CSV table of C-alpha atoms in Angstrom, one decimal:
chain,number,residue,atom,x,y,z
A,6,MET,CA,34.2,33.4,11.5
A,7,LYS,CA,31.6,30.7,10.8
A,8,ARG,CA,28.1,31.8,10.1
A,9,GLY,CA,24.9,29.8,10.0
A,10,PRO,CA,24.6,26.0,9.8
A,11,GLY,CA,27.1,25.7,6.9
A,12,ILE,CA,26.7,23.6,3.8
A,13,ARG,CA,26.3,20.4,5.7
A,14,GLY,CA,23.4,21.9,7.6
A,15,LEU,CA,21.7,23.0,4.5
A,16,TYR,CA,21.9,19.6,2.9
A,17,LEU,CA,20.8,18.0,6.1
A,18,PHE,CA,17.8,20.3,6.1
A,19,LEU,CA,17.1,19.4,2.5
A,20,PHE,CA,17.3,15.7,3.3
A,21,CYS,CA,14.9,16.0,6.2
A,22,PHE,CA,12.5,18.2,4.2
A,23,LEU,CA,12.4,15.7,1.3
A,24,LEU,CA,11.9,12.8,3.7
A,25,PHE,CA,9.1,14.6,5.5
A,26,PHE,CA,7.4,15.7,2.3
A,27,ASP,CA,7.5,12.3,0.7
A,28,GLN,CA,6.1,10.6,3.8
A,29,ALA,CA,3.4,13.3,4.2
A,30,VAL,CA,2.3,12.7,0.6
A,31,LYS,CA,2.2,8.9,1.1
A,32,ILE,CA,0.2,9.3,4.4
A,33,TYR,CA,-2.3,11.4,2.6
A,34,LEU,CA,-2.6,9.1,-0.4
A,35,SER,CA,-2.9,6.0,1.9
A,36,ASN,CA,-6.5,7.2,2.7
A,37,PHE,CA,-7.4,6.2,-0.9
A,38,PRO,CA,-8.0,2.5,-1.9
A,39,GLN,CA,-5.0,0.8,-3.5
A,40,GLY,CA,-5.0,0.9,-7.3
A,41,SER,CA,-7.3,4.0,-7.4
A,42,THR,CA,-6.6,7.1,-9.4
A,43,VAL,CA,-6.6,10.0,-6.9
A,44,VAL,CA,-6.2,12.8,-9.4
A,45,THR,CA,-5.6,13.1,-13.2
A,46,ILE,CA,-3.1,15.9,-13.8
A,47,SER,CA,-3.0,15.5,-17.5
A,48,PRO,CA,-5.5,13.1,-19.2
A,49,GLY,CA,-3.7,10.3,-21.0
A,50,PHE,CA,-0.3,11.4,-19.6
A,51,LEU,CA,0.0,11.9,-15.8
A,52,THR,CA,-2.1,10.7,-12.9
A,53,ILE,CA,-1.6,10.2,-9.2
A,54,THR,CA,-2.4,6.6,-8.5
A,55,THR,CA,-2.0,4.5,-5.3
A,56,LEU,CA,0.1,1.4,-5.5
A,57,ILE,CA,2.1,-0.7,-3.1
A,58,ASN,CA,5.1,-2.3,-4.8
A,59,PRO,CA,6.4,-5.2,-2.6
A,60,GLY,CA,9.4,-5.8,-4.9
A,61,ILE,CA,12.2,-3.7,-6.2
A,62,ALA,CA,12.1,-1.7,-9.4
A,63,PHE,CA,8.9,-2.4,-11.4
A,64,GLY,CA,7.9,-5.2,-9.0
A,65,MET,CA,10.9,-7.5,-9.6
A,66,LEU,CA,11.7,-10.0,-6.9
A,67,SER,CA,8.4,-9.4,-5.2
A,68,ASP,CA,8.4,-13.1,-4.1
A,69,TYR,CA,11.3,-12.4,-1.7
A,70,PRO,CA,10.1,-9.6,0.7
A,71,ALA,CA,12.5,-10.6,3.5
A,72,LEU,CA,15.6,-10.5,1.2
A,73,ILE,CA,14.5,-7.1,-0.2
A,74,LEU,CA,13.9,-5.7,3.2
A,75,TRP,CA,17.3,-6.7,4.6
A,76,ALA,CA,19.1,-5.5,1.4
A,77,ASN,CA,17.2,-2.2,1.7
A,78,VAL,CA,18.2,-1.8,5.3
A,79,VAL,CA,21.9,-2.4,4.6
A,80,ILE,CA,22.0,-0.2,1.5
A,81,THR,CA,20.0,2.6,3.2
A,82,ALA,CA,22.2,2.5,6.3
A,83,TYR,CA,25.3,2.8,4.1
A,84,LEU,CA,23.8,5.7,2.2
A,85,VAL,CA,22.8,7.6,5.4
A,86,LEU,CA,26.1,7.0,7.0
A,87,TYR,CA,27.9,8.1,3.9
A,88,PHE,CA,25.7,11.2,3.8
A,89,VAL,CA,26.4,12.1,7.5
A,90,ILE,CA,30.0,11.1,7.9
A,91,LEU,CA,31.8,11.1,4.6
A,92,PHE,CA,30.1,14.0,2.9
A,93,LYS,CA,33.1,15.5,1.0
A,94,LYS,CA,32.7,15.5,-2.7
A,95,GLU,CA,31.0,18.8,-3.4
A,96,ARG,CA,29.6,18.0,-6.9
A,97,LEU,CA,27.8,14.9,-5.5
A,98,ARG,CA,26.2,16.5,-2.5
A,99,PHE,CA,22.9,17.5,-4.1
A,100,PRO,CA,22.2,14.2,-6.1
A,101,PHE,CA,23.3,12.1,-3.1
A,102,THR,CA,21.0,14.0,-0.8
A,103,LEU,CA,18.1,13.2,-3.1
A,104,ILE,CA,19.1,9.5,-3.3
A,105,ALA,CA,19.6,9.1,0.4
A,106,ALA,CA,16.3,10.8,1.3
A,107,GLY,CA,14.4,8.6,-1.2
A,108,ALA,CA,16.1,5.4,0.0
A,109,LEU,CA,15.2,6.1,3.6
A,110,SER,CA,11.6,7.1,2.7
A,111,ASN,CA,11.3,3.8,0.8
A,112,LEU,CA,12.7,1.8,3.7
A,113,ILE,CA,10.1,3.5,6.0
A,114,ASP,CA,7.4,2.4,3.5
A,115,ARG,CA,8.5,-1.2,3.6
A,116,PHE,CA,8.0,-1.3,7.4
A,117,ILE,CA,4.7,0.6,7.3
A,118,TYR,CA,3.0,-0.7,4.1
A,119,GLY,CA,4.9,-3.9,3.4
A,120,GLY,CA,6.3,-2.4,0.2
A,121,VAL,CA,7.2,0.9,-1.4
A,122,PHE,CA,4.2,3.3,-1.8
A,123,ASP,CA,4.3,4.4,-5.5
A,124,TYR,CA,2.0,7.2,-6.8
A,125,ILE,CA,3.4,9.0,-9.8
A,126,ASP,CA,1.8,7.3,-12.9
A,127,PHE,CA,2.9,8.4,-16.4
A,128,ASP,CA,0.7,6.4,-18.8
A,129,PHE,CA,3.7,5.2,-20.8
A,130,PHE,CA,5.9,4.2,-17.8
A,131,PRO,CA,5.3,2.0,-14.6
A,132,THR,CA,4.1,3.8,-11.5
A,133,PHE,CA,6.9,5.1,-9.2
A,134,ASN,CA,7.6,7.6,-6.4
């Protein structure tokens, strides 16, 4: 007898929760001016800073927003379809759920903000989300 939503339902819940949480954080942080430090968690180590990244990793290719947007749409569609339809390899479910939720959240950012909303700022590493 089948009970509850099953493993697929749990991962779908995790996917939706992560997507909602990430977007909620970004909506809250969008009330602060871009480039501002919202809170310092550990001085000289970790701060929450608002930044819109129009490019891909670390701002690369930021002069090609249309190319990045379409590539992001195609890759995210593939990831989400793979997540929903071909969800078979048990050992990859958790990391793939994290990747798919992040990819969709970043795609939403590109439509809303014109780039990915980054906010985690380690002083020794570029700002990311």
